[in-house]
Tab-separated table of C-alpha atoms and ligand atoms in Angstrom:
chain	number	residue	atom	x	y	z
A	1	MET	CA	92.749	98.608	83.540
A	2	ASP	CA	92.142	102.315	83.107
A	3	ALA	CA	93.747	103.369	86.404
A	4	GLU	CA	96.943	105.442	86.348
A	5	ALA	CA	98.244	104.171	89.677
A	6	VAL	CA	98.088	100.970	91.686
A	7	ILE	CA	98.358	101.097	95.483
A	8	PHE	CA	99.222	97.774	97.075
A	9	ASP	CA	98.589	96.585	100.568
A	10	LEU	CA	101.716	94.793	101.817
A	11	ASP	CA	100.933	92.062	104.394
A	12	GLY	CA	99.007	89.287	102.651
A	13	VAL	CA	99.266	90.852	99.179
A	14	LEU	CA	102.906	91.407	98.208
A	15	VAL	CA	104.296	89.082	100.905
A	16	HIS	CA	102.884	86.439	103.232
A	17	THR	CA	103.746	88.213	106.441
A	18	ASP	CA	100.069	87.746	107.405
A	19	ARG	CA	101.162	84.245	108.488
A	20	PHE	CA	103.871	85.716	110.734
A	21	HIS	CA	101.339	88.108	112.309
A	22	TYR	CA	99.160	85.107	113.135
A	23	LEU	CA	102.018	83.046	114.580
A	24	ALA	CA	103.236	85.945	116.718
A	25	TRP	CA	99.751	86.709	118.131
A	26	LYS	CA	99.203	82.992	118.710
A	27	LYS	CA	102.415	82.688	120.701
A	28	LEU	CA	101.526	85.695	122.847
A	29	SER	CA	97.922	84.521	123.448
A	30	ASP	CA	99.003	80.991	124.382
A	31	GLU	CA	101.476	82.433	126.824
A	32	LYS	CA	98.806	84.631	128.451
A	33	GLY	CA	96.046	81.995	128.344
A	34	ILE	CA	93.932	83.942	125.860
A	35	TYR	CA	91.871	82.021	123.313
A	36	PHE	CA	92.898	82.840	119.735
A	37	ASP	CA	92.314	81.040	116.451
A	38	GLU	CA	92.547	81.467	112.669
A	39	GLU	CA	88.988	82.785	112.465
A	40	ILE	CA	89.661	85.620	114.924
A	41	ASN	CA	92.887	86.227	113.020
A	42	GLN	CA	90.936	87.068	109.844
A	43	ARG	CA	89.519	90.116	111.638
A	44	LEU	CA	93.037	91.432	112.286
A	45	ARG	CA	93.828	91.932	108.610
A	46	GLY	CA	94.452	95.588	107.856
A	47	VAL	CA	93.851	96.873	111.392
A	48	SER	CA	96.549	98.337	113.638
A	49	ARG	CA	98.580	96.408	116.209
A	50	GLU	CA	96.688	98.049	119.101
A	51	GLN	CA	93.261	97.378	117.570
A	52	SER	CA	94.302	93.799	116.845
A	53	LEU	CA	95.035	93.282	120.535
A	54	GLU	CA	91.617	94.713	121.466
A	55	ILE	CA	89.929	92.247	119.086
A	56	ILE	CA	91.913	89.341	120.575
A	57	LEU	CA	90.974	90.424	124.108
A	58	GLU	CA	87.231	90.294	123.304
A	59	ARG	CA	87.370	86.585	124.181
A	60	TYR	CA	89.347	87.052	127.370
A	61	GLU	CA	87.401	86.626	130.577
A	62	GLY	CA	90.146	87.123	133.185
A	63	GLU	CA	91.127	90.288	135.075
A	64	PRO	CA	91.219	93.180	132.588
A	65	PHE	CA	94.712	94.206	131.466
A	66	SER	CA	95.875	97.730	132.280
A	67	PRO	CA	96.879	100.107	129.464
A	68	GLU	CA	100.553	99.529	130.427
A	69	GLU	CA	100.114	95.762	130.245
A	70	LYS	CA	98.462	96.092	126.847
A	71	LYS	CA	101.343	98.234	125.641
A	72	GLU	CA	103.786	95.565	126.822
A	73	MET	CA	101.773	92.813	125.139
A	74	ALA	CA	101.702	94.686	121.830
A	75	ALA	CA	105.454	95.267	122.120
A	76	GLU	CA	106.064	91.603	122.919
A	77	LYS	CA	104.025	90.504	119.909
A	78	ASN	CA	105.984	92.901	117.744
A	79	GLY	CA	109.269	91.462	119.036
A	80	ILE	CA	108.188	87.940	118.099
A	81	TYR	CA	106.911	89.185	114.734
A	82	ARG	CA	110.194	91.024	113.991
A	83	GLU	CA	112.112	87.791	114.616
A	84	TYR	CA	110.146	86.209	111.772
A	85	LEU	CA	110.714	89.279	109.607
A	86	SER	CA	114.465	89.262	110.157
A	87	GLY	CA	114.629	85.878	108.454
A	88	MET	CA	112.986	87.220	105.287
A	89	THR	CA	114.900	87.379	102.001
A	90	PRO	CA	114.075	88.433	98.410
A	91	GLY	CA	113.081	84.772	97.963
A	92	ASP	CA	109.960	85.464	100.037
A	93	VAL	CA	108.511	87.399	97.116
A	94	THR	CA	107.146	85.188	94.344
A	95	GLU	CA	108.307	85.466	90.745
A	96	GLU	CA	104.685	86.168	89.856
A	97	VAL	CA	104.632	89.263	92.083
A	98	ARG	CA	107.958	90.571	90.749
A	99	GLU	CA	107.022	89.931	87.128
A	100	THR	CA	103.595	91.551	87.535
A	101	LEU	CA	105.061	94.658	89.176
A	102	THR	CA	107.694	94.882	86.443
A	103	GLU	CA	105.047	94.654	83.716
A	104	LEU	CA	102.770	97.236	85.368
A	105	LYS	CA	105.690	99.655	85.507
A	106	LYS	CA	106.495	98.941	81.864
A	107	ARG	CA	102.929	99.894	81.026
A	108	GLY	CA	103.518	103.283	82.645
A	109	LEU	CA	101.543	102.809	85.855
A	110	CYS	CA	102.685	104.487	89.063
A	111	LEU	CA	103.017	102.034	91.936
A	112	ALA	CA	102.757	102.590	95.684
A	113	VAL	CA	102.466	100.686	98.932
A	114	GLY	CA	99.631	101.574	101.321
A	115	SER	CA	100.105	99.577	104.519
A	116	SER	CA	98.874	99.937	108.119
A	117	SER	CA	102.110	98.382	109.323
A	118	LYS	CA	104.866	100.199	111.153
A	119	ASN	CA	107.192	97.433	109.932
A	120	ALA	CA	106.560	98.075	106.228
A	121	GLY	CA	109.955	99.741	105.644
A	122	PHE	CA	111.785	96.800	107.225
A	123	ILE	CA	109.855	94.259	105.113
A	124	LEU	CA	110.446	96.186	101.885
A	125	GLU	CA	114.142	96.348	102.718
A	126	LYS	CA	114.503	92.638	103.605
A	127	THR	CA	112.682	91.536	100.461
A	128	GLU	CA	114.342	94.156	98.222
A	129	LEU	CA	110.946	95.307	96.974
A	130	ARG	CA	111.331	99.027	97.715
A	131	ASP	CA	112.647	100.014	94.276
A	132	PHE	CA	109.460	98.917	92.534
A	133	PHE	CA	107.495	101.700	94.216
A	134	ASP	CA	107.224	105.410	93.509
A	135	ALA	CA	105.846	105.997	97.010
A	136	VAL	CA	105.309	104.235	100.318
A	137	SER	CA	102.600	105.195	102.793
A	138	ASP	CA	102.621	103.171	106.011
A	139	GLY	CA	101.628	102.893	109.667
A	140	THR	CA	104.377	105.287	110.757
A	141	MET	CA	102.832	108.122	108.716
A	142	ILE	CA	99.148	107.974	109.634
A	143	THR	CA	96.859	108.453	112.624
A	144	LYS	CA	93.872	106.337	111.545
A	145	THR	CA	94.199	102.809	110.161
A	146	LYS	CA	91.970	100.977	107.681
A	147	PRO	CA	88.988	101.022	107.173
A	148	ASP	CA	89.783	104.747	107.331
A	149	PRO	CA	91.125	105.781	103.904
A	150	GLU	CA	93.990	107.910	105.310
A	151	VAL	CA	96.842	105.581	104.320
A	152	PHE	CA	95.589	105.277	100.719
A	153	LEU	CA	94.809	108.975	100.347
A	154	LEU	CA	98.349	109.737	101.477
A	155	ALA	CA	99.756	107.248	98.947
A	156	ALA	CA	97.700	108.900	96.174
A	157	LYS	CA	98.923	112.314	97.264
A	158	LEU	CA	102.553	111.158	97.257
A	159	LEU	CA	102.011	109.846	93.716
A	160	ASN	CA	100.329	113.086	92.718
A	161	LYS	CA	97.222	111.227	91.547
A	162	THR	CA	93.566	111.868	92.340
A	163	PRO	CA	91.787	108.976	94.113
A	164	GLU	CA	89.646	108.048	91.115
A	165	LYS	CA	92.801	107.326	89.097
A	166	CYS	CA	93.965	104.791	91.715
A	167	LEU	CA	93.306	101.086	92.068
A	168	ILE	CA	93.721	99.517	95.522
A	169	VAL	CA	94.877	95.903	95.866
A	170	GLU	CA	93.902	94.363	99.205
A	171	ASP	CA	93.503	91.083	101.087
A	172	ALA	CA	91.508	92.685	103.935
A	173	ASP	CA	87.841	93.660	103.995
A	174	ALA	CA	88.913	96.689	106.063
A	175	GLY	CA	91.248	97.652	103.215
A	176	ILE	CA	88.574	97.291	100.537
A	177	GLU	CA	86.298	99.503	102.620
A	178	ALA	CA	89.127	102.030	103.043
A	179	GLY	CA	89.648	102.148	99.285
A	180	LYS	CA	85.950	102.639	98.639
A	181	ARG	CA	85.639	105.356	101.280
A	182	GLY	CA	88.607	107.079	99.668
A	183	GLY	CA	86.850	107.115	96.275
A	184	MET	CA	89.217	104.586	94.712
A	185	ARG	CA	88.609	101.434	92.741
A	186	THR	CA	89.374	98.197	94.546
A	187	ALA	CA	90.722	94.748	93.691
A	188	ALA	CA	90.409	91.924	96.227
A	189	TYR	CA	93.081	89.264	96.522
A	190	GLY	CA	93.009	86.288	98.909
A	191	GLU	CA	90.678	86.585	101.933
A	192	ALA	CA	88.952	89.777	100.767
A	193	ALA	CA	87.891	88.043	97.554
A	194	LYS	CA	85.410	85.960	99.583
A	195	SER	CA	83.153	88.843	100.585
A	196	GLY	CA	82.593	90.097	97.035
A	197	LYS	CA	82.741	93.779	98.038
A	198	ALA	CA	85.530	94.835	95.684
A	199	ASP	CA	85.207	96.045	92.096
A	200	TYR	CA	87.545	93.303	90.875
A	201	ILE	CA	88.481	89.858	92.141
A	202	LEU	CA	92.040	88.660	91.582
A	203	ARG	CA	92.254	84.872	91.583
A	204	HIS	CA	95.949	85.223	90.808
A	205	PHE	CA	98.152	88.223	91.501
A	206	SER	CA	98.979	88.390	87.784
A	207	ASP	CA	95.262	88.929	87.006
A	208	LEU	CA	96.147	92.590	87.550
A	209	LEU	CA	97.477	92.516	84.002
A	210	ILE	CA	94.144	91.493	82.506
A	211	ILE	CA	91.545	93.537	84.395
B	1	BG6	C1	98.575	95.251	108.587
B	1	BG6	C2	98.210	93.839	108.973
B	1	BG6	O1	99.202	95.256	107.350
B	1	BG6	O2	99.454	95.826	109.553
B	1	BG6	C3	97.622	93.817	110.384
B	1	BG6	O3	97.256	93.331	108.063
B	1	BG6	C4	98.605	94.459	111.353
B	1	BG6	O4	97.337	92.487	110.755
B	1	BG6	C5	98.928	95.871	110.882
B	1	BG6	O5	98.057	94.491	112.660
B	1	BG6	C6	99.945	96.584	111.784
B	1	BG6	O6	101.192	95.951	111.652
B	1	BG6	P1	102.466	96.242	112.530
B	1	BG6	O7	103.573	95.588	111.737
B	1	BG6	O8	102.636	97.720	112.631
B	1	BG6	O9	102.239	95.608	113.851
B	2	MG	MG1	96.876	92.874	104.202
């Protein structure tokens, strides 16, 4: 690869917290009698907690929830989600991910995280991943989430790299779009690989070493 920096999405790329997001939303929706399934869940990848709730509520036909109720629901989901996160350990990161990050660093690439999540710091701490990265840009530092490029542009700025020197690694279509809008190259991993919108497709995480 001819990039000088790689900016990684977190949920669904470095760790499988995307599963925990699903389980937490599912628990909340079941409790409130709101229909929710894996297909709707795919649309939540990369978007903020509040926007995720709006997407879930598209299928809800009962009395509309007030802004306060929505705030409470988002907080409740986050509480359930954080319970899953508190059980995370370094063992939740695959050897393949650790070895690939180590090798990219050895090759002189700058590495960053670019995540919409406000829980990114907690996840990086629980999994002991933080030290791999020269910068972290997350949901606590931005005003617009993916597909807006803000989170990636901030990561590039923190790395002191121009966008065209950066490669984005994403599992969300919204994240691939964010990377493109930001003028960066994009690599799709997992779900995002299906839509064929990215510059590169990663069948395995370690494919980053051969593109
Ligand atoms: C993204 C996830 O990384 O973070 C989304 O793909 C999630 O599904 C978003 O909604 C916000 O996460 P959090 O942890 O701030 O609720
Ligand atoms: Mg993701």
